[in-house]
Backbone as CSV, one residue per row, in Angstrom:
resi,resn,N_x,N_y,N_z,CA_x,CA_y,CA_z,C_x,C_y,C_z
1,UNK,41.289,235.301,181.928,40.574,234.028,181.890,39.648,233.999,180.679
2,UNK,40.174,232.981,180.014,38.787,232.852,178.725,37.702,232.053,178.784
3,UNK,36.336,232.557,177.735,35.776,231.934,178.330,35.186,230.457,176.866
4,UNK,35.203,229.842,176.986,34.928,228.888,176.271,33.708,227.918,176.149
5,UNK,32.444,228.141,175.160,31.143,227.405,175.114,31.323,226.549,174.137
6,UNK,30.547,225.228,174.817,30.294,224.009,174.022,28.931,223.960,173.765
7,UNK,28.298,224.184,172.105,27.164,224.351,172.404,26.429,222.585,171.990
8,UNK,25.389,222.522,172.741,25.133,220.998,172.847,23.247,221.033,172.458
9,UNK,22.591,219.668,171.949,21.240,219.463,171.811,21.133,218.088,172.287
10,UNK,19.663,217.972,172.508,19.243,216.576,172.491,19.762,215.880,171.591
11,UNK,19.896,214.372,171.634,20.700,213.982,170.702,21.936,214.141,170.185
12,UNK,22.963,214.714,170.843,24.125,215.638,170.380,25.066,213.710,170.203
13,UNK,25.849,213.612,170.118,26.921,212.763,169.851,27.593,212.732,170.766
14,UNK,27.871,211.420,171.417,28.236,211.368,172.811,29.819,211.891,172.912
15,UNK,30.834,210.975,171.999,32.030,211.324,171.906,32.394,212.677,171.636
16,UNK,31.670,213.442,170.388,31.578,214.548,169.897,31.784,216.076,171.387
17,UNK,30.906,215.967,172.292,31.043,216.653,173.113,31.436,216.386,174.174
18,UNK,31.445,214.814,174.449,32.571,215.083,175.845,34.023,214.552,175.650
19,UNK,34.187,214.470,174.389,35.774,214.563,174.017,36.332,216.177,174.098
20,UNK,35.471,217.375,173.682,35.524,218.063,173.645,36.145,218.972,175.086
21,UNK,34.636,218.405,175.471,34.816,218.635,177.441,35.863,218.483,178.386
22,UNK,35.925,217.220,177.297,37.274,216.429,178.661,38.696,216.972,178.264
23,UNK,38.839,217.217,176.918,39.961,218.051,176.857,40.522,219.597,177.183
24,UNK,39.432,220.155,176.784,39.260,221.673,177.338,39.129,221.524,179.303
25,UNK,38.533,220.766,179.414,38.130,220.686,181.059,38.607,220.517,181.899
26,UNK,40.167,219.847,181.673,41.286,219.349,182.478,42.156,220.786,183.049
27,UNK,41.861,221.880,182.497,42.679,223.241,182.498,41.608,224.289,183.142
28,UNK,41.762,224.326,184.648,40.949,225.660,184.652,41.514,226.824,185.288
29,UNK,42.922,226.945,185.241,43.694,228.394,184.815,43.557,229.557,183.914
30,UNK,43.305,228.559,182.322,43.387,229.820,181.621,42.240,229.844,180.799
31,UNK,41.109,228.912,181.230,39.979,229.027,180.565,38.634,228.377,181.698
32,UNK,37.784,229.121,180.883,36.331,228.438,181.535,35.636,227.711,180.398
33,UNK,35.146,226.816,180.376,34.419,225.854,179.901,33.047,225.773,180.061
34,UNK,31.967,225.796,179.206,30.759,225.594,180.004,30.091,225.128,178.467
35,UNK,29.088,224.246,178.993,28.177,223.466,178.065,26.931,224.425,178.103
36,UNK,26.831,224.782,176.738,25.296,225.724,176.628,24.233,224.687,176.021
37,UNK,22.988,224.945,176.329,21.888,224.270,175.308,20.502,225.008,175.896
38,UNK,19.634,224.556,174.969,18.170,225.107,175.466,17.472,225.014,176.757
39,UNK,17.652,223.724,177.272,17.073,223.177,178.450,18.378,222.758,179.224
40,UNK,17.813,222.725,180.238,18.327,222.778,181.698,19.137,220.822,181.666
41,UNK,18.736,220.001,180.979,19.102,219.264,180.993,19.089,218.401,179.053
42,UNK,20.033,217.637,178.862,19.821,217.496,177.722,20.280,215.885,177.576
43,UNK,19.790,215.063,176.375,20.423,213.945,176.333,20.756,213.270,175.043
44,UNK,21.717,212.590,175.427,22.783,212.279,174.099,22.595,211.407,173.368
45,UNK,22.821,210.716,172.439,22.342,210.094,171.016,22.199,208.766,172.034
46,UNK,22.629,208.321,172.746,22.916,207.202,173.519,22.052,207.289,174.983
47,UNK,21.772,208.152,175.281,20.717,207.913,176.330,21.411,209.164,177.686
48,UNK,22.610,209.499,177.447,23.108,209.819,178.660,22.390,210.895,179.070
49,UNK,21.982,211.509,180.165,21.201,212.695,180.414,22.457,213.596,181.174
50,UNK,22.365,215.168,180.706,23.728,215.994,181.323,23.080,217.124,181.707
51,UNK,23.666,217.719,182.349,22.733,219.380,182.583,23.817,220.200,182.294
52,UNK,23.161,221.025,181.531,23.774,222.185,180.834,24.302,223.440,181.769
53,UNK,24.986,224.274,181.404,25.429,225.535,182.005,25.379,226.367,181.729
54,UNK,23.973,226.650,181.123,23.063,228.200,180.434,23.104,227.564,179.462
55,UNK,21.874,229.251,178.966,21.402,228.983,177.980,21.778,229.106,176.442
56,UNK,21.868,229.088,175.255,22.699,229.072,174.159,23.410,230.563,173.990
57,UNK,22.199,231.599,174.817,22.675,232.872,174.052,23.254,233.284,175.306
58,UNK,24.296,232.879,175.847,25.126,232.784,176.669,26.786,232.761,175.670
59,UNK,26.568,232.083,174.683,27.563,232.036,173.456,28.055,233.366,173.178
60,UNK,27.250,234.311,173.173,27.527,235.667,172.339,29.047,236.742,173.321
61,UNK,28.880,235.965,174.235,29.862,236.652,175.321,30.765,235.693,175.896
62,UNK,30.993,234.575,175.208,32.319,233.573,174.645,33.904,233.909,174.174
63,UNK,34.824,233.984,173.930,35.531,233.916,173.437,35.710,233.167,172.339
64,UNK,35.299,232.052,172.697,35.178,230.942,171.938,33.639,229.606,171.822
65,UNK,33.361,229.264,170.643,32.281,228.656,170.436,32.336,227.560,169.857
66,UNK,32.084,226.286,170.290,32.451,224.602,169.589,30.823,224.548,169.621
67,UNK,30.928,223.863,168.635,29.387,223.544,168.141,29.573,221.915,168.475
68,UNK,28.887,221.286,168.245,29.042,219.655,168.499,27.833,219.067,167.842
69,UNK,27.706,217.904,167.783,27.088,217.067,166.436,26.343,216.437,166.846
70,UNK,25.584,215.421,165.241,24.410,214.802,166.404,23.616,214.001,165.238
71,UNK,23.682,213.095,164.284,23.115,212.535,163.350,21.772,213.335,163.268
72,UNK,20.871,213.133,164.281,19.517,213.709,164.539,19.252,214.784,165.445
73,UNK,20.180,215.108,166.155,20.003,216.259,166.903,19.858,217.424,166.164
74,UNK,21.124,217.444,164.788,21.387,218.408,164.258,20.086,219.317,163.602
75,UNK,19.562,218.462,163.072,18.232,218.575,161.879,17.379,219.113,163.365
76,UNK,16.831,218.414,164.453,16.438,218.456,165.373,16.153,220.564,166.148
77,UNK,17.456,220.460,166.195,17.919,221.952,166.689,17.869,222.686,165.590
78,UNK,18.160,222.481,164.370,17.837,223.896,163.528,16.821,224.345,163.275
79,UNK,15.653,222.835,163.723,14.210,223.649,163.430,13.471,224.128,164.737
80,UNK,14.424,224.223,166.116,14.005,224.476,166.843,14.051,226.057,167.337
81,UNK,12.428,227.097,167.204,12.887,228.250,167.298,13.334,228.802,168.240
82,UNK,14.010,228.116,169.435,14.943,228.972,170.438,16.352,228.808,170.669
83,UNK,16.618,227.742,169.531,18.283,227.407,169.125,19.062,228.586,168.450
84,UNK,18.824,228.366,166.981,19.547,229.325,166.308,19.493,231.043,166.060
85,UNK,17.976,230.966,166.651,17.806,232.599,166.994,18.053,233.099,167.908
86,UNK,18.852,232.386,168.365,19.020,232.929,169.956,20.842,232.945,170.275
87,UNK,21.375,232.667,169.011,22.799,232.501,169.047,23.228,233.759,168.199
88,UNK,23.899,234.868,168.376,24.780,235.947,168.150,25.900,235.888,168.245
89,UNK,26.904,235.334,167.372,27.941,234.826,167.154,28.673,235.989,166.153
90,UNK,30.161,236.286,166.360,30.706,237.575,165.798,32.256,236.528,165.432
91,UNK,32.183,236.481,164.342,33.670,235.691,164.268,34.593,237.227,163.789
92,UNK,34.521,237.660,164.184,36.059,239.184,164.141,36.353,238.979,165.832
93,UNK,35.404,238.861,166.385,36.055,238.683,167.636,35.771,237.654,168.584
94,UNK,35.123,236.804,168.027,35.257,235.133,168.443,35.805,233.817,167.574
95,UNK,36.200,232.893,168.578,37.031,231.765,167.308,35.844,230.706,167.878
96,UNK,35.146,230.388,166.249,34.497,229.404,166.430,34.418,228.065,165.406
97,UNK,33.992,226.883,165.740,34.421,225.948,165.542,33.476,225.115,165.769
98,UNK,33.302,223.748,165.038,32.301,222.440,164.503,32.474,221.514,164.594
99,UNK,32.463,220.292,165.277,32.789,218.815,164.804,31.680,218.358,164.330
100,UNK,31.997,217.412,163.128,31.377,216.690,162.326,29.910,217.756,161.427
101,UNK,28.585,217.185,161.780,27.509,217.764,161.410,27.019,219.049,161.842
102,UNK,27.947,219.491,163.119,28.142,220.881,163.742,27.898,221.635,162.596
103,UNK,28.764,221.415,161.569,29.201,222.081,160.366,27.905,222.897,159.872
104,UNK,26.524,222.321,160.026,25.164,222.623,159.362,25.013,223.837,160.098
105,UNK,25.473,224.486,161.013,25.179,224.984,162.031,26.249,226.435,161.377
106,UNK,27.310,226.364,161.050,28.055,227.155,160.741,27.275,227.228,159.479
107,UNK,26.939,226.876,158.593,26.949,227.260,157.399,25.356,227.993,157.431
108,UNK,24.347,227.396,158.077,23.015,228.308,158.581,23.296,229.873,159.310
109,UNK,24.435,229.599,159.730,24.834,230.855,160.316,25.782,232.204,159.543
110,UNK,25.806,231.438,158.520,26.548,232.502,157.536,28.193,232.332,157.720
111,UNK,28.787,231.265,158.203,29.993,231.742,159.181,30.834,231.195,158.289
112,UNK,30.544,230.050,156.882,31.480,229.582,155.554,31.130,231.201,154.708
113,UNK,31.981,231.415,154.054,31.638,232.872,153.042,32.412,231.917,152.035
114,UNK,33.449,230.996,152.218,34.579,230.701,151.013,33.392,229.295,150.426
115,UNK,32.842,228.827,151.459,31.608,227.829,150.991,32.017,226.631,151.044
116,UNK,33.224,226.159,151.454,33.904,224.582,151.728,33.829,224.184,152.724
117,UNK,34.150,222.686,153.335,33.897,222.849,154.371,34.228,221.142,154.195
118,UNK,34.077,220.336,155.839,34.132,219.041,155.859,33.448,218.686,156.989
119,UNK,33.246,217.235,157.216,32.155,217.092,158.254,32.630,215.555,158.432
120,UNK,31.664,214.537,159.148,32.257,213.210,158.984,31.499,212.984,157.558
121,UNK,32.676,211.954,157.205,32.466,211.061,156.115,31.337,210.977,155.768
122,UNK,30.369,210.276,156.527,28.678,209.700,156.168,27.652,210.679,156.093
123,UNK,28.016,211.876,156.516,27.276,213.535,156.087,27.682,214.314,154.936
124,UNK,29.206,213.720,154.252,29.730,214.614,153.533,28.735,215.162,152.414
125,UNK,28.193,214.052,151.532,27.653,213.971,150.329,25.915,215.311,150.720
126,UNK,25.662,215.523,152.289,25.250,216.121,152.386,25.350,217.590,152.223
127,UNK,26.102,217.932,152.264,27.046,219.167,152.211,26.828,220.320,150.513
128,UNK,26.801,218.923,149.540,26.272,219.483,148.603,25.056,219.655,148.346
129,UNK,23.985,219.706,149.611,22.425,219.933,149.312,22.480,221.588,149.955
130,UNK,23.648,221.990,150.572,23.741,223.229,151.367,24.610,224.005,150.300
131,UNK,24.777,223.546,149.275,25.834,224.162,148.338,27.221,224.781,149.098
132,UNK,27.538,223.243,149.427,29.038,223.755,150.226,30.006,222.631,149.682
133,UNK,31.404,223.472,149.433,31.883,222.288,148.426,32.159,221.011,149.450
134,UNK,32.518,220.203,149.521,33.245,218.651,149.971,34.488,219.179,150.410
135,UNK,35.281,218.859,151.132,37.087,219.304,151.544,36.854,217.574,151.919
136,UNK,37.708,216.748,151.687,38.276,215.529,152.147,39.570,215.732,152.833
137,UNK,39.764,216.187,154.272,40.474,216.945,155.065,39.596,216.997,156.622
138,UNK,40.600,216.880,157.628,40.157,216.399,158.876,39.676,217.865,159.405
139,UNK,40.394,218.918,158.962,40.128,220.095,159.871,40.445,221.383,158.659
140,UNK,39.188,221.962,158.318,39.377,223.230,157.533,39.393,224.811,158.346
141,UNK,40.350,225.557,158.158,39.908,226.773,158.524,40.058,228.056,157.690
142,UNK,39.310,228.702,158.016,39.342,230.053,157.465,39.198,231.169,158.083
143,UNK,40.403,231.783,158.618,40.678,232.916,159.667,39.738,232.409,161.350
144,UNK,38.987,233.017,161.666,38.320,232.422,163.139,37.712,231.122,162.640
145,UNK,37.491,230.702,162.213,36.475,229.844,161.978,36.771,228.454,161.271
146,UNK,36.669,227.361,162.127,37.255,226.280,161.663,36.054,224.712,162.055
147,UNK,36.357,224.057,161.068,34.926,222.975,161.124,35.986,221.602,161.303
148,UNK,35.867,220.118,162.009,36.922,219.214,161.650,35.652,218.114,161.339
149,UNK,36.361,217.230,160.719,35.639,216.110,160.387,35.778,214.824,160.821
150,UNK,35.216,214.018,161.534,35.145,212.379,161.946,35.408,212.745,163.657
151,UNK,34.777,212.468,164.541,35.058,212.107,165.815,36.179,212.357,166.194
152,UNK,37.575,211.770,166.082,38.915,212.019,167.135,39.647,213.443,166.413
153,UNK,38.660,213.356,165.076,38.955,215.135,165.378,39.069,216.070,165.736
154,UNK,38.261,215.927,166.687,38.100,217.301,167.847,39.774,217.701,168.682
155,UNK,40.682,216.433,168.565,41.791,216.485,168.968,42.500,218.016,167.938
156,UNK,41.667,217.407,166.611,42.868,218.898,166.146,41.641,220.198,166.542
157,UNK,40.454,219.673,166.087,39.440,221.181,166.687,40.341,222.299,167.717
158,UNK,40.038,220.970,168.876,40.384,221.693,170.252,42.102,222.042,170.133
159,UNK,42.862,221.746,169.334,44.330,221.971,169.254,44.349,223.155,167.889
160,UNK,43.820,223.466,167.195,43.441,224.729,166.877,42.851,225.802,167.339
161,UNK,42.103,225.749,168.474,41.237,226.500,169.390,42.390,226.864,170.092
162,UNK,43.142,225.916,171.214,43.858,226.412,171.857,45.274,227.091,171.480
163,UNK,45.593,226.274,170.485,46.700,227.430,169.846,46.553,228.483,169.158
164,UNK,44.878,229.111,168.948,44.672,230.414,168.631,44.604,231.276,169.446
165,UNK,44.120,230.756,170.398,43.766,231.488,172.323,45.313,231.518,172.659
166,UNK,45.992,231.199,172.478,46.761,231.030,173.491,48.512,230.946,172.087
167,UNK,49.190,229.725,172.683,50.254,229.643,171.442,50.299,227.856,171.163
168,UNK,51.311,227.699,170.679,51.646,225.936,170.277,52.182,225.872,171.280
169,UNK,52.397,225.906,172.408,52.941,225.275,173.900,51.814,225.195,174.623
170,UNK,50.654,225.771,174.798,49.675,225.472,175.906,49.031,224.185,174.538
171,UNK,48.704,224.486,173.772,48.026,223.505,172.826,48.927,222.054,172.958
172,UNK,49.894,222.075,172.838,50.556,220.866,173.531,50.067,220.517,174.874
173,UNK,50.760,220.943,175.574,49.760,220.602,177.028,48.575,220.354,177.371
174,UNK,48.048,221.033,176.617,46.531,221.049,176.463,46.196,219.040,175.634
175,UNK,46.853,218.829,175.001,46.500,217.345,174.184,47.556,216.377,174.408
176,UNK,48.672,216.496,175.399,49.206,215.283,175.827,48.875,214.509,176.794
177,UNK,48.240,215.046,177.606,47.768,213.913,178.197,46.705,213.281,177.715
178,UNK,45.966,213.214,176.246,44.791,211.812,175.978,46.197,210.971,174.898
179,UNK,47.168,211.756,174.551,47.631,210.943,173.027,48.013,209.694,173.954
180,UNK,48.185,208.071,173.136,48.404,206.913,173.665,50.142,207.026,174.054
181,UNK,50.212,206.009,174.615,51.583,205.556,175.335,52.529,205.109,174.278
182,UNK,53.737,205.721,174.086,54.354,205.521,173.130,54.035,206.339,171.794
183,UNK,53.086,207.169,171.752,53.153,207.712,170.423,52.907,208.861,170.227
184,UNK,53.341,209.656,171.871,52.929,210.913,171.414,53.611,211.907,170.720
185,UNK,55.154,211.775,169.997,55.429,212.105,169.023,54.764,211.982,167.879
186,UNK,53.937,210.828,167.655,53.481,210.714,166.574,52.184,211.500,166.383
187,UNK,51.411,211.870,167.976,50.238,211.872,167.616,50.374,213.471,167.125
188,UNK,51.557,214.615,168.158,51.825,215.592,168.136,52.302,216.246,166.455
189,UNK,53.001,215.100,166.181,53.293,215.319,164.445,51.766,215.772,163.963
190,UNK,51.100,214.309,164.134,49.725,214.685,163.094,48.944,215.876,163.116
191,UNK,49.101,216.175,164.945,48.240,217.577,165.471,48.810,218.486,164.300
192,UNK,50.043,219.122,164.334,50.494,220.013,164.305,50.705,219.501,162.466
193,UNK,50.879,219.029,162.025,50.237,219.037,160.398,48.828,219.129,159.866
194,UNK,48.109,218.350,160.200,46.978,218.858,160.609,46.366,220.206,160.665
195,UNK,46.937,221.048,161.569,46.546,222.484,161.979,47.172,223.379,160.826
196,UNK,48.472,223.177,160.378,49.332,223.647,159.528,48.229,223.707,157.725
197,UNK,47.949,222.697,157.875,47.071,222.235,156.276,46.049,222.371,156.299
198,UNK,45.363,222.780,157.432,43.762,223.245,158.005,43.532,224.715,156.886
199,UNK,44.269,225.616,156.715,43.699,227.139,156.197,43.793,226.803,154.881
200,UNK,42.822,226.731,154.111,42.618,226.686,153.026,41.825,228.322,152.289
């Protein structure tokens, strides 16, 4: 059984983490799922209030680690001193991973070494204040460690996650049931190009 953390802040991005959730969450055979953050309860760019399932440094004994986003959360949590010091993250033997502004989070953490990276669109130009190049590309990776960019990204996030855990047949399963009616050839194409053009 693996175990799988979503790590989350005040302010986090609503879609950002429970797209995340809801895809990983539908499967609890071959994984566990659990939302980490500081406090016992946390709330989302939009008002929603959620309660968490431990605390961040609960991550370090993960398998796996999704960071999740947050226009203002992000900035929010890095200056907060029981966030990032409290996360022990080992990518040789964890696969971890970013949507959107997540990305600030990997790169504070040492976890870009090649220094590229992508995020959504309207953060990109930020990226070069962290001296990290721009990738115009939905999903970059580099061995464990992979960042995607824009919201319905997390479709390839979480479809890179699971076909590293696991193979390209649970990762299918794992993302046919959100693709729309009628197109999940198409959507399965994009996954799986996508993931293919991700290692840079």
């Amino acid at each position: 059984m693996k175990e799988i953390a979503l790590i989350a802040f005040d302010q986090f991005t609503d879609i950002d983490l429970f797209l995340m959730w809801d895809l990983l969450g539908r499967n609890t055979q071959d994984w566990r799922v659990k939302i980490l953050g500081t406090t016992p309860i946390l709330r989302s760019a939009h008002g929603l209030e959620i309660q968490t399932h431990g605390p961040v440094s609960e991550a370090s004994r993960a398998n796996a680690v999704l960071f999740s986003s947050g226009k203002k959360g992000v900035p929010a949590a890095m200056s907060n001193p029981d966030f990032l010091p409290n996360l022990h993250l080992n990518p040789e033997r964890q696969f971890i991973g970013s949507i959107c502004a997540g990305v600030f989070f990997l790169e504070r953490l040492n976890l870009l070494p090649r220094r590229r990276a992508t995020t959504h669109p309207d953060a990109r130009a930020l990226l070069n204040g962290v001296d990290l190049e721009p990738v115009d590309q939905a999903l970059v990776c580099y061995g464990k460690v992979a960042n995607a960019g824009g919201c319905l990204a997390s479709l390839y996030l979480v479809g890179w996650l699971v076909e590293s855990l696991f193979d390209k047949q649970k990762r299918k399963e794992t993302l046919l049931p959100v693709y729309p009616a009628g197109q999940e050839a198409l959507y399965e194409a994009l996954v799986e190009r996508s993931i293919q053009e991700a290692h840079i």
